[in-house]
mmCIF file of C-alpha atoms in Angstrom:
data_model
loop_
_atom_site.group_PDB
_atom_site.id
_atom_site.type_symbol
_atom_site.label_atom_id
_atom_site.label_comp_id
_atom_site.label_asym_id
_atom_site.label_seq_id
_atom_site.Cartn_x
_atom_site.Cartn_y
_atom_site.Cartn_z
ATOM 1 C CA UNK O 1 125.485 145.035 108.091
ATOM 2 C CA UNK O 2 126.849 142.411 106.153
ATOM 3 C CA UNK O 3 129.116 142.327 103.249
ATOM 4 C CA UNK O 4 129.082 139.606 100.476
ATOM 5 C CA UNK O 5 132.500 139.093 98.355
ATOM 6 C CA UNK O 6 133.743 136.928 95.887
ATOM 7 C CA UNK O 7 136.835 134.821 96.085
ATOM 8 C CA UNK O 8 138.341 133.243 93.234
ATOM 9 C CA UNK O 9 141.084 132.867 91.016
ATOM 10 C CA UNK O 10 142.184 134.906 87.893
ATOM 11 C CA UNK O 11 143.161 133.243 84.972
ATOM 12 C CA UNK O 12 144.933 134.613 81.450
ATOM 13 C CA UNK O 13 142.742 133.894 78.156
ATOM 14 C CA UNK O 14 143.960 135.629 75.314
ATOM 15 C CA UNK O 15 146.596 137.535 76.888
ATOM 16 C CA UNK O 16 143.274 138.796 79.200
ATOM 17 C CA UNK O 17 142.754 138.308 82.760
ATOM 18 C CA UNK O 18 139.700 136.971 83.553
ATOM 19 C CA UNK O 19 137.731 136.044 87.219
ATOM 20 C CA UNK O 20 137.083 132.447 88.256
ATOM 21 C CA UNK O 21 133.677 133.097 89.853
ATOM 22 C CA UNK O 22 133.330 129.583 90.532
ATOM 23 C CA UNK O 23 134.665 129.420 94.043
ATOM 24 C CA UNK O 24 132.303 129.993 97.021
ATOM 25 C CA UNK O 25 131.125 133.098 98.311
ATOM 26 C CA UNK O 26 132.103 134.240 101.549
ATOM 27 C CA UNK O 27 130.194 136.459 103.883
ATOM 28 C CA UNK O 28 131.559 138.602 106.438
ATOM 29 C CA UNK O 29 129.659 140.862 108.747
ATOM 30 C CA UNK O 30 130.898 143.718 111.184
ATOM 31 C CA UNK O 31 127.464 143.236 113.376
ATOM 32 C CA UNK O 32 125.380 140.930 115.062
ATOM 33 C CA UNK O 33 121.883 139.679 115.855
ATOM 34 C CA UNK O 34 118.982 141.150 115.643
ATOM 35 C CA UNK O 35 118.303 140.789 111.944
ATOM 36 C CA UNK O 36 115.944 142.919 110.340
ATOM 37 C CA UNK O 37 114.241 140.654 107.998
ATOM 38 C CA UNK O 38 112.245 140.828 105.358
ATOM 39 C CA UNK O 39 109.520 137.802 104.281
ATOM 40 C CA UNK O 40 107.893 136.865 100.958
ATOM 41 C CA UNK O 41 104.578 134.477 101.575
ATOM 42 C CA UNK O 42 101.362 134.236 100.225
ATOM 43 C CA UNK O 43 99.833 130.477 101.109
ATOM 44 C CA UNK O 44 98.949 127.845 103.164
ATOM 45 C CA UNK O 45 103.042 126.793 102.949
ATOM 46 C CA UNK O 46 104.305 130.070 103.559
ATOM 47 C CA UNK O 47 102.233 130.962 106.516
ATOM 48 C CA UNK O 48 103.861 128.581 109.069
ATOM 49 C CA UNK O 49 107.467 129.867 108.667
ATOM 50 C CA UNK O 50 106.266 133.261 108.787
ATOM 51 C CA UNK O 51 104.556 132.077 112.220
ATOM 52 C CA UNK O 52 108.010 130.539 113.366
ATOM 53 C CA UNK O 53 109.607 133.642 112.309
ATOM 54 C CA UNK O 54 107.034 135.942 114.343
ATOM 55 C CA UNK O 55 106.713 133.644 117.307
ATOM 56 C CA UNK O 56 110.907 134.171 117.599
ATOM 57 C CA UNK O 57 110.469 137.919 117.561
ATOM 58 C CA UNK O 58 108.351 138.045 120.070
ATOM 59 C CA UNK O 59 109.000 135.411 122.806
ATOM 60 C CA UNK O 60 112.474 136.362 122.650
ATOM 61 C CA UNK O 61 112.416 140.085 123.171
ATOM 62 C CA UNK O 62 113.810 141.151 119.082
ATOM 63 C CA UNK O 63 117.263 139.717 120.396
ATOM 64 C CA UNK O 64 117.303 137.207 117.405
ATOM 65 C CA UNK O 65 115.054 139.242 115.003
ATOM 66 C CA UNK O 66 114.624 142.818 115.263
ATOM 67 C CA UNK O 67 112.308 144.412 111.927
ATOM 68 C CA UNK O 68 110.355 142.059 110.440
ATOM 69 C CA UNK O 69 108.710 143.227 107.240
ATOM 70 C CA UNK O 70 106.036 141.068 104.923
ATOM 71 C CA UNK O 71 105.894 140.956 100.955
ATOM 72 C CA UNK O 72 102.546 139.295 99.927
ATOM 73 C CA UNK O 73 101.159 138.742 96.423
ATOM 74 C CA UNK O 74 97.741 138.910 96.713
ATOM 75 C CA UNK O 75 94.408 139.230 99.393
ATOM 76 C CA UNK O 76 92.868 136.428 97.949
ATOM 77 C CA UNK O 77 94.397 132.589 97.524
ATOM 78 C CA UNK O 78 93.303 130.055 95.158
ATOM 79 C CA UNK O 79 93.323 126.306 96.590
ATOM 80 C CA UNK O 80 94.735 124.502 93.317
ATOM 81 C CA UNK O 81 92.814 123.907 90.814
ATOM 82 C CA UNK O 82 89.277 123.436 91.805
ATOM 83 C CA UNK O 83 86.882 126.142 90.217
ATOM 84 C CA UNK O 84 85.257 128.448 92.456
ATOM 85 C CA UNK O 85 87.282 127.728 95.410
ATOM 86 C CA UNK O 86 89.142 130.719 96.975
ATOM 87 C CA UNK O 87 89.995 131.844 100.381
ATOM 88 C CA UNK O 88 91.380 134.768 102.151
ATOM 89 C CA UNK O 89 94.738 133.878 101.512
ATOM 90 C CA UNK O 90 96.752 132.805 104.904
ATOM 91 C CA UNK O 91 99.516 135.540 105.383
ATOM 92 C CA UNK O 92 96.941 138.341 104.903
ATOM 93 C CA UNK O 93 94.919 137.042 107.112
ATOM 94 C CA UNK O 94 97.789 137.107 109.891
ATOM 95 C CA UNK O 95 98.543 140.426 108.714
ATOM 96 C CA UNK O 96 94.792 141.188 109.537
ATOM 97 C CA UNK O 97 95.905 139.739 113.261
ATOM 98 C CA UNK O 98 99.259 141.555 113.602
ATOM 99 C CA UNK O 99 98.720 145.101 112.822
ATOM 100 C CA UNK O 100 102.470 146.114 113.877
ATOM 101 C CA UNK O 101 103.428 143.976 110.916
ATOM 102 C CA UNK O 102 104.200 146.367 108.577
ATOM 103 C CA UNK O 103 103.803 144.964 105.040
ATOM 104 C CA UNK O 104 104.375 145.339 100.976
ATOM 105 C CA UNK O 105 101.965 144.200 98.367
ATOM 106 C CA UNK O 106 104.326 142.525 95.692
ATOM 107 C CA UNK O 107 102.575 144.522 93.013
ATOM 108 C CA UNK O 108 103.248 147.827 94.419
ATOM 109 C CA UNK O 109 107.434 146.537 95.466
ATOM 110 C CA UNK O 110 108.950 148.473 92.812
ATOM 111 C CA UNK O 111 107.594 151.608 94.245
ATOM 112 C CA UNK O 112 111.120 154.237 94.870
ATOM 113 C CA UNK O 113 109.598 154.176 98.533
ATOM 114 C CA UNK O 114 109.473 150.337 98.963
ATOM 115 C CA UNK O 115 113.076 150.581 97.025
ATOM 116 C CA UNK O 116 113.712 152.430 99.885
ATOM 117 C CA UNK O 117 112.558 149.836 102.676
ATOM 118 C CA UNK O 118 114.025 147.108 101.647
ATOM 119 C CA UNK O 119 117.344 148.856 101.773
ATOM 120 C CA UNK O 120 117.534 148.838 105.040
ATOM 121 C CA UNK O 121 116.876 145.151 105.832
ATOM 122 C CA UNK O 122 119.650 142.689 106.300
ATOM 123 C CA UNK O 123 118.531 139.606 105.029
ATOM 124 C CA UNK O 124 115.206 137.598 103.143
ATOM 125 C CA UNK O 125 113.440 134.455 103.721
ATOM 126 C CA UNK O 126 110.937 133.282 100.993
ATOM 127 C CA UNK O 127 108.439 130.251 101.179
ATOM 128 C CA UNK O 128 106.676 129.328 98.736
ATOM 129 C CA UNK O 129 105.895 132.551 97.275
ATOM 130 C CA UNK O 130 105.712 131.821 93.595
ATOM 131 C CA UNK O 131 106.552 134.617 91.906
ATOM 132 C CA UNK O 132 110.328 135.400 90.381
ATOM 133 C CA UNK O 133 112.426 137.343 92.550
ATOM 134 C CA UNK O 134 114.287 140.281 90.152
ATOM 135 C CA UNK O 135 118.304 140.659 90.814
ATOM 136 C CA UNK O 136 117.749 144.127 92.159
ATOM 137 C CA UNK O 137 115.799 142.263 94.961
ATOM 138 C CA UNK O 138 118.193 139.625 95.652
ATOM 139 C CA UNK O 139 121.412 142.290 95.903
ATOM 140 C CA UNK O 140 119.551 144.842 97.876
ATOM 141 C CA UNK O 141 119.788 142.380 101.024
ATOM 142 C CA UNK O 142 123.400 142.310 101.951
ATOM 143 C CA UNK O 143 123.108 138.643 102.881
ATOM 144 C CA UNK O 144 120.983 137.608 100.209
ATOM 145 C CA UNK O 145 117.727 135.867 99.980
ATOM 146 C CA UNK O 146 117.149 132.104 102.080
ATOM 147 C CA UNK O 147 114.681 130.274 100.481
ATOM 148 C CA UNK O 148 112.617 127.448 102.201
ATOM 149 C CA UNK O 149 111.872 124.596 99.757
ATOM 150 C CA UNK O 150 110.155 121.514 100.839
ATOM 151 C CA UNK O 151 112.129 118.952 99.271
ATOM 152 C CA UNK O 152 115.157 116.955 99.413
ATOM 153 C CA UNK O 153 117.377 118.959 97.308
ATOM 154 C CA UNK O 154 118.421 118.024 94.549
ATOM 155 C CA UNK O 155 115.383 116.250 94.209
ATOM 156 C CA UNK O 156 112.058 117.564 93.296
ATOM 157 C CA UNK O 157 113.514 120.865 92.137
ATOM 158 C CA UNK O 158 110.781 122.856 90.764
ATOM 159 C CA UNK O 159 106.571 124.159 91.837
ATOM 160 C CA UNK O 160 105.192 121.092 93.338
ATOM 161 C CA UNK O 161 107.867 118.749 94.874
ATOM 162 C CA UNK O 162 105.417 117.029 97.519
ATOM 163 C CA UNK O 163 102.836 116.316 94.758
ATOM 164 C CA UNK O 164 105.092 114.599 92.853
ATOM 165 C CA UNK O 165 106.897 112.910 95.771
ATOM 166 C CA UNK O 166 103.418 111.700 96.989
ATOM 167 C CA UNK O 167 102.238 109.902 93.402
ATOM 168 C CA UNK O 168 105.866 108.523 93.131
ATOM 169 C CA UNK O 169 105.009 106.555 96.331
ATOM 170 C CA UNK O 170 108.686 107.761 97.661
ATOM 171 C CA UNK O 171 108.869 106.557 101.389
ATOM 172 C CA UNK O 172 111.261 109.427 102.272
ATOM 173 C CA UNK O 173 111.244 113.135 101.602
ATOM 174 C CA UNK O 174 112.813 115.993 103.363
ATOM 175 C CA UNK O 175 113.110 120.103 103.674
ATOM 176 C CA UNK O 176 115.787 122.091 102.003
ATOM 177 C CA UNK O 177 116.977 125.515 103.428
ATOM 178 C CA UNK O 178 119.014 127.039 100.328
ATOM 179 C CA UNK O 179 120.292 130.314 99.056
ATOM 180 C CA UNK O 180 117.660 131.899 96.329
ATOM 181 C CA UNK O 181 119.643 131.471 93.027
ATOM 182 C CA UNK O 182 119.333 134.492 90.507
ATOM 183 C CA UNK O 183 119.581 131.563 87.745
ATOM 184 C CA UNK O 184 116.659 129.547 87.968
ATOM 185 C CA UNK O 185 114.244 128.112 90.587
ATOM 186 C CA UNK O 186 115.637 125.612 93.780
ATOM 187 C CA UNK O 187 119.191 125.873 92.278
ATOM 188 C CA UNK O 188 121.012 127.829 95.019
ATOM 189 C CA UNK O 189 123.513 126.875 97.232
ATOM 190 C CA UNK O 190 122.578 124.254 99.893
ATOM 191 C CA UNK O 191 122.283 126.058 103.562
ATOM 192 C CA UNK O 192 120.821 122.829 105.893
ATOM 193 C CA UNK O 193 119.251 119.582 104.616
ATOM 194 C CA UNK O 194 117.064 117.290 106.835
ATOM 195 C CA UNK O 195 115.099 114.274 105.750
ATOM 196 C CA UNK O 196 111.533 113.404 106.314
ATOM 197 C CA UNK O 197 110.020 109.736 106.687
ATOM 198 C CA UNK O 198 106.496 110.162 105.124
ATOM 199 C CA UNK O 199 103.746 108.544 107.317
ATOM 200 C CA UNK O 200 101.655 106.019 105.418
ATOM 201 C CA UNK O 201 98.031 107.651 104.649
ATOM 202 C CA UNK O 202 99.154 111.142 104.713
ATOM 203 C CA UNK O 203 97.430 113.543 102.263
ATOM 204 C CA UNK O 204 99.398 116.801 100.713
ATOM 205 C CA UNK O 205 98.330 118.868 102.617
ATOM 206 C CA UNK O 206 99.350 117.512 106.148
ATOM 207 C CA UNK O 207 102.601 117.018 104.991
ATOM 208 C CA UNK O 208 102.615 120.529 103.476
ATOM 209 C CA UNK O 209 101.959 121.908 106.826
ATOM 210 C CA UNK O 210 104.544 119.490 108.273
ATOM 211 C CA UNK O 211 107.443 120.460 106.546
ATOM 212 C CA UNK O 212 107.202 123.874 106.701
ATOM 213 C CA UNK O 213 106.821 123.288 110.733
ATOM 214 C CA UNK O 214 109.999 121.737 110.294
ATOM 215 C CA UNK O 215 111.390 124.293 107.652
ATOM 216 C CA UNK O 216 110.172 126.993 110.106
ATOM 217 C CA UNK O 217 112.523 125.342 112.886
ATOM 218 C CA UNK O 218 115.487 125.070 110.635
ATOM 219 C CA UNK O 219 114.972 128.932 109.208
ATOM 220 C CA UNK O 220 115.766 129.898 113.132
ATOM 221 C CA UNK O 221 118.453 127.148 113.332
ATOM 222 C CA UNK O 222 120.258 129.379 110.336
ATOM 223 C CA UNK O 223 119.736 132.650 111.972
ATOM 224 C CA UNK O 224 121.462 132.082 114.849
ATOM 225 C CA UNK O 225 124.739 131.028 113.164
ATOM 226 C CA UNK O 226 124.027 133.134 109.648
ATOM 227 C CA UNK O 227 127.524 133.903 108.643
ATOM 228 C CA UNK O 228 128.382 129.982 109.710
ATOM 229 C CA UNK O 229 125.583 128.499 107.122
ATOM 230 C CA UNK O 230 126.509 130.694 104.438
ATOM 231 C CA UNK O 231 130.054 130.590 104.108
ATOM 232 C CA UNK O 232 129.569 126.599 104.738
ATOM 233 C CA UNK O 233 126.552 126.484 102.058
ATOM 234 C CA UNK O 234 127.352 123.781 99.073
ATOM 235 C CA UNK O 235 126.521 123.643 95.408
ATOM 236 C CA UNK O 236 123.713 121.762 94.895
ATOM 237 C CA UNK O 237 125.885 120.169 91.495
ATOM 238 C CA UNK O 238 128.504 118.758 94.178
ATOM 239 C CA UNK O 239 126.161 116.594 95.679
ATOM 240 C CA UNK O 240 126.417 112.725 94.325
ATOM 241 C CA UNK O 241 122.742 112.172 94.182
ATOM 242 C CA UNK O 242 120.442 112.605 91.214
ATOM 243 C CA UNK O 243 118.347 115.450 90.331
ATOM 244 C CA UNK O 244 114.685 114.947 90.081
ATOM 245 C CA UNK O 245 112.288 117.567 88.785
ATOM 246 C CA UNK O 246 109.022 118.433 90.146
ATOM 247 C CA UNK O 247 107.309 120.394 87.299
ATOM 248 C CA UNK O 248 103.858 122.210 88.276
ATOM 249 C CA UNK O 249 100.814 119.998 88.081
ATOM 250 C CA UNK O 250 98.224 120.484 85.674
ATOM 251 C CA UNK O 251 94.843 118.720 85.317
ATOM 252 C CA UNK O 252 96.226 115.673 83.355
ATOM 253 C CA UNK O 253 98.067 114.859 86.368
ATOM 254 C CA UNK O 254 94.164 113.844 87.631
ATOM 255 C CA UNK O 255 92.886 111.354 84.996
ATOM 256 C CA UNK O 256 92.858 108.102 85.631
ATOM 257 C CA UNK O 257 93.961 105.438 83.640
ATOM 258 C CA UNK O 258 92.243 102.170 84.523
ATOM 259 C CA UNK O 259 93.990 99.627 82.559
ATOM 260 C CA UNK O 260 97.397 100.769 84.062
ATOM 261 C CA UNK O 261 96.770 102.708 87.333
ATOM 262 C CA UNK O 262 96.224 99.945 89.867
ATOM 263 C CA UNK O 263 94.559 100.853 93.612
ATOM 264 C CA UNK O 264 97.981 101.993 94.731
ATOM 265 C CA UNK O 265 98.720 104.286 91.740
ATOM 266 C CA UNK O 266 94.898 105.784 92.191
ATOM 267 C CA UNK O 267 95.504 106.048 95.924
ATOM 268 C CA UNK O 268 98.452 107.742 95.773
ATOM 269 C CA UNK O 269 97.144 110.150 93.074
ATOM 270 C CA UNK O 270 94.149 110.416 95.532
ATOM 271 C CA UNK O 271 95.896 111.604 98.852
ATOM 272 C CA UNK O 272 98.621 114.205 95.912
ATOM 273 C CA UNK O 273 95.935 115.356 94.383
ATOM 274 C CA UNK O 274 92.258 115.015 95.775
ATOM 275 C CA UNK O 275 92.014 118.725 98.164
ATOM 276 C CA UNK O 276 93.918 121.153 95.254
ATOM 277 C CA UNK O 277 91.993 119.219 92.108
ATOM 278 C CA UNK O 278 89.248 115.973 91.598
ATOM 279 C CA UNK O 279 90.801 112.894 90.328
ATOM 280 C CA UNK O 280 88.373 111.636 87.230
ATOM 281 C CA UNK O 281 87.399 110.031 84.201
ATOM 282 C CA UNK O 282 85.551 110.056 81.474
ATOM 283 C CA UNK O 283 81.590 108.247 81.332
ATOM 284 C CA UNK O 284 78.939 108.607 78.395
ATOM 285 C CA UNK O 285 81.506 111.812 77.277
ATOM 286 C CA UNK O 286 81.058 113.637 80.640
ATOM 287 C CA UNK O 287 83.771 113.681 83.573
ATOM 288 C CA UNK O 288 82.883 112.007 86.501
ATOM 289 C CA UNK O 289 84.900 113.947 89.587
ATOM 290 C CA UNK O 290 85.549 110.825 92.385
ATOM 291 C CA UNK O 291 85.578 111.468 96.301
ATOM 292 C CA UNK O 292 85.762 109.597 99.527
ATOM 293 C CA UNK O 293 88.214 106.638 98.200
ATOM 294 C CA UNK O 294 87.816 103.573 99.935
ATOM 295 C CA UNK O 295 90.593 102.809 102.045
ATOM 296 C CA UNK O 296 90.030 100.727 104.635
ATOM 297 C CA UNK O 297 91.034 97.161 103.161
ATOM 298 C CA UNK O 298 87.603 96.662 101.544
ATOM 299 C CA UNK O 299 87.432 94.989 97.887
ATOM 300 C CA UNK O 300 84.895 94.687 95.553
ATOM 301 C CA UNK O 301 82.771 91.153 96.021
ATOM 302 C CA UNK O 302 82.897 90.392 92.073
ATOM 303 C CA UNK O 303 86.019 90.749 89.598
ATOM 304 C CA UNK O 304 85.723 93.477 87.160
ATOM 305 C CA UNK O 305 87.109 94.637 84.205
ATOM 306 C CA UNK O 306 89.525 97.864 83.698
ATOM 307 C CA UNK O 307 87.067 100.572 84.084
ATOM 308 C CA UNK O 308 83.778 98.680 84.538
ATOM 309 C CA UNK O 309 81.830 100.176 87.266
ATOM 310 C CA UNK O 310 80.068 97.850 89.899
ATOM 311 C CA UNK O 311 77.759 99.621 92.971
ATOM 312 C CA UNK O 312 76.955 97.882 96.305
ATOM 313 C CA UNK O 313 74.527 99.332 98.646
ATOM 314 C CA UNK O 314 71.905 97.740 101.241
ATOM 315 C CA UNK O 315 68.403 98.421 99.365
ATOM 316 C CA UNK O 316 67.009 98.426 102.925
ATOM 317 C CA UNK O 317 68.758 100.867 104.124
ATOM 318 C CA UNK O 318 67.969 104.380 103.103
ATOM 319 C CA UNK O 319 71.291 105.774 104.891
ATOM 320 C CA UNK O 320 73.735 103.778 103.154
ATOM 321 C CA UNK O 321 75.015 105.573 100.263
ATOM 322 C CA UNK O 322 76.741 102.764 98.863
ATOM 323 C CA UNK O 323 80.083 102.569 97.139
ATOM 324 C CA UNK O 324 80.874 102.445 93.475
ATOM 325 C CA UNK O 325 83.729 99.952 92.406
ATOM 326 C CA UNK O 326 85.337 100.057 89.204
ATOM 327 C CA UNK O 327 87.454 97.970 87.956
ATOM 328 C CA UNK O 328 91.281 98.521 87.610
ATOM 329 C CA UNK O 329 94.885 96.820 87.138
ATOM 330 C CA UNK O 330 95.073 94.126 89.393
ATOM 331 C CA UNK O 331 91.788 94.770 91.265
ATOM 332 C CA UNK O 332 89.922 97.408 91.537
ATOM 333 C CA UNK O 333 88.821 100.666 93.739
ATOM 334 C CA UNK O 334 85.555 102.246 95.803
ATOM 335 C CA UNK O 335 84.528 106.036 96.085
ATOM 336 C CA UNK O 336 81.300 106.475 97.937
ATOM 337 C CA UNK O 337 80.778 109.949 96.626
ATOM 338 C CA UNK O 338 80.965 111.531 92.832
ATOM 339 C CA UNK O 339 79.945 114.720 90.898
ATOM 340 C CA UNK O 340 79.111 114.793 87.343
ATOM 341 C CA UNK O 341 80.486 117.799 85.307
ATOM 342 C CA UNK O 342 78.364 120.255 84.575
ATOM 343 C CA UNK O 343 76.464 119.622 88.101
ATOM 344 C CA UNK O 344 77.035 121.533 91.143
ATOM 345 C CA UNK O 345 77.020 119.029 94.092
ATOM 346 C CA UNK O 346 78.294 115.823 94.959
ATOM 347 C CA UNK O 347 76.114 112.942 94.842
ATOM 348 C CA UNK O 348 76.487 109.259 96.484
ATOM 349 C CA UNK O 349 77.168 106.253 94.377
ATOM 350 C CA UNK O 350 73.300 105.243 95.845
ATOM 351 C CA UNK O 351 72.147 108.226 93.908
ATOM 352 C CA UNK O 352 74.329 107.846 91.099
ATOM 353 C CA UNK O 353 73.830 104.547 90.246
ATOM 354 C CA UNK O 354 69.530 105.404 90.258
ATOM 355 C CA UNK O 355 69.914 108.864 88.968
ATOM 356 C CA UNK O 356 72.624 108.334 86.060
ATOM 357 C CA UNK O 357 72.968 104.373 85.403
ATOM 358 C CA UNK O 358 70.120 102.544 86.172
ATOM 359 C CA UNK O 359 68.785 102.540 82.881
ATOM 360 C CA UNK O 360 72.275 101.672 80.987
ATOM 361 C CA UNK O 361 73.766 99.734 83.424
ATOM 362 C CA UNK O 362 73.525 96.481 81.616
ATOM 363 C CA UNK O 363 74.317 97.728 78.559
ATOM 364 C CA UNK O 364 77.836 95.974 77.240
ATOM 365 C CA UNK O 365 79.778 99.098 76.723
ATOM 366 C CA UNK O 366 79.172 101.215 80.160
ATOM 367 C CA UNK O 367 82.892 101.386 81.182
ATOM 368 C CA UNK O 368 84.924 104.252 82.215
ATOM 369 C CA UNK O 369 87.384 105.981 80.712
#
């Protein structure tokens, strides 16, 4: 069992004593290893530290981690943003694999019995779980809550850090193993810190699963020295680097300005953005939802205007779908596929350009946006 208190210094206001709380808390514990731990997951993110986490317990015979108990928020998971796309979520499906996992459904956690269970844990690790944790939670684990956050901390505090470090075009990122703060999101006290170089190309999603590998390995790394990393941790405010936020993305985040997104703004929101929502623009009032960005070196053989659209394809050759340039800040940029809102399947700039523009296409005001 472990045993959180408070050191500090009391001061006299008002001829009242009152409690610096500002100095560090220290941890002391009367046991050791195994920890009986309880984790909060739901997605694609979360399910790889719960992995590390499970793969410990069991190749090492509980001598690291003894109980291990999941919290999950729902069956189902919704992949961003894109309508009608929903999958088992990942951590019930591995619950579906590991039957001696017992496990809580977050809606049912305020139940007196699961009040009860998580009593007797000692300490819990949350990944990307995205719902607020109540105090009660946070104090019924003597050593608190760890919280894996795939960022450099303090930068990108907030829902989508990797997003927003993608579109940025940062060339660095990192993963963040920090206490969970009762005052607001990514603001707790800084456990381990390890930076990331960011391959050229990647998409969000491979670096999702990347970092949480990584935050997986450093979870572990924390466990086996717990009381060391705690009573070492460091306030994020100490830290002579600035804060950026990371806000959650909504569909604006998608649009694409052509007179001042050039191909490396548009590519960048392509590999953030393109597998959680479609990056678009407007045409004859409808939204036209762009895929398969061409990124291979290739440029358009004419010069085009911001957001006139230009499509190359061999006329003998039924196969080639073609490619649909349109023009943007300094150049412009090729998709080979699109999808027209309202419609229910992608189509190839071939068939777009003789199923939507043929008959406008020389008309003097057919531009996008």
């Amino acid at each position: 069992m472990h045993y959180r208190l408070k050191t500090g210094k009391y001061y006299r206001i008002r001829n009242r004593l009152k409690f610096d709380a500002k100095q560090p808390v220290r941890y002391f514990t009367n046991n050791k290893p195994p920890y009986n731990i309880v984790f909060f997951g739901n997605d694609f993110v979360s399910i790889e530290v719960l992995k590390a986490l499970r793969c410990e317990q069991l190749s090492n015979n509980r001598s690291l981690i003894g109980d291990l108990h999941v919290v999950y928020s729902s069956k189902r998971y919704n992949l961003g943003w894109k309508r009608g796309v929903s999958q088992t979520a990942p951590v019930w499906e591995f619950l579906q694999q590991n039957t001696d996992v017992k496990s809580t459904l977050w809606s049912d956690i305020k139940s007196a019995e699961n009040r009860r269970i998580l009593a007797g844990f000692d300490v819990g690790i949350l990944a990307s779980f995205g719902k607020l944790i109540p105090n009660w939670i946070i104090d019924s684990f003597p050593s608190g809550i760890i919280n894996f956050h795939p960022s450099y901390l303090p930068q990108y505090r907030g829902a989508a850090p990797i997003i927003h470090s993608l579109i940025n075009g940062d060339s660095r990122t990192g993963v963040s193993i920090v206490t969970l703060s009762k005052e607001q999101f990514d603001k707790g006290r800084i456990l381990m810190r390890r930076e990331f170089q960011i391959p050229l190309g990647i998409f969000a999603m491979e670096l999702s699963l990347t970092l949480s590998r990584l935050g997986g390995q450093m979870v572990l790394e924390i466990l086996n020295d717990l009381e060391r990393y705690l009573n070492e941790s460091v306030e994020q405010e100490t830290i002579k680097q600035g804060i950026k936020l990371a806000p959650k993305i909504n569909q604006s985040y998608a649009l694409i300005d052509w007179k001042l997104d050039s191909f490396i703004d548009i590519d960048r929101k392509y590999r953030a953005l393109s597998e959680f929502m479609n990056i678009r623009s407007l045409l004859f009032n409808k939204y036209v939802h762009f895929y398969d960005l061409i990124s291979d070196g290739r440029r358009c053989k004419v010069e085009l205007n911001p957001g006139e659209p230009h499509i190359e394809f061999d006329v003998n050759n039924k196969n080639d779908c073609g490619i649909l340039w349109i023009g943007c800040k300094f150049g412009s940029v090729g998709f080979r596929h699109v999808k027209i809102s309202g419609k229910n399947s992608q189509i190839t700039a071939r068939q777009f350009y003789y199923g939507y523009m043929h008959k406008k296409i020389n008309k003097p005001d057919i531009y996008f946006g």
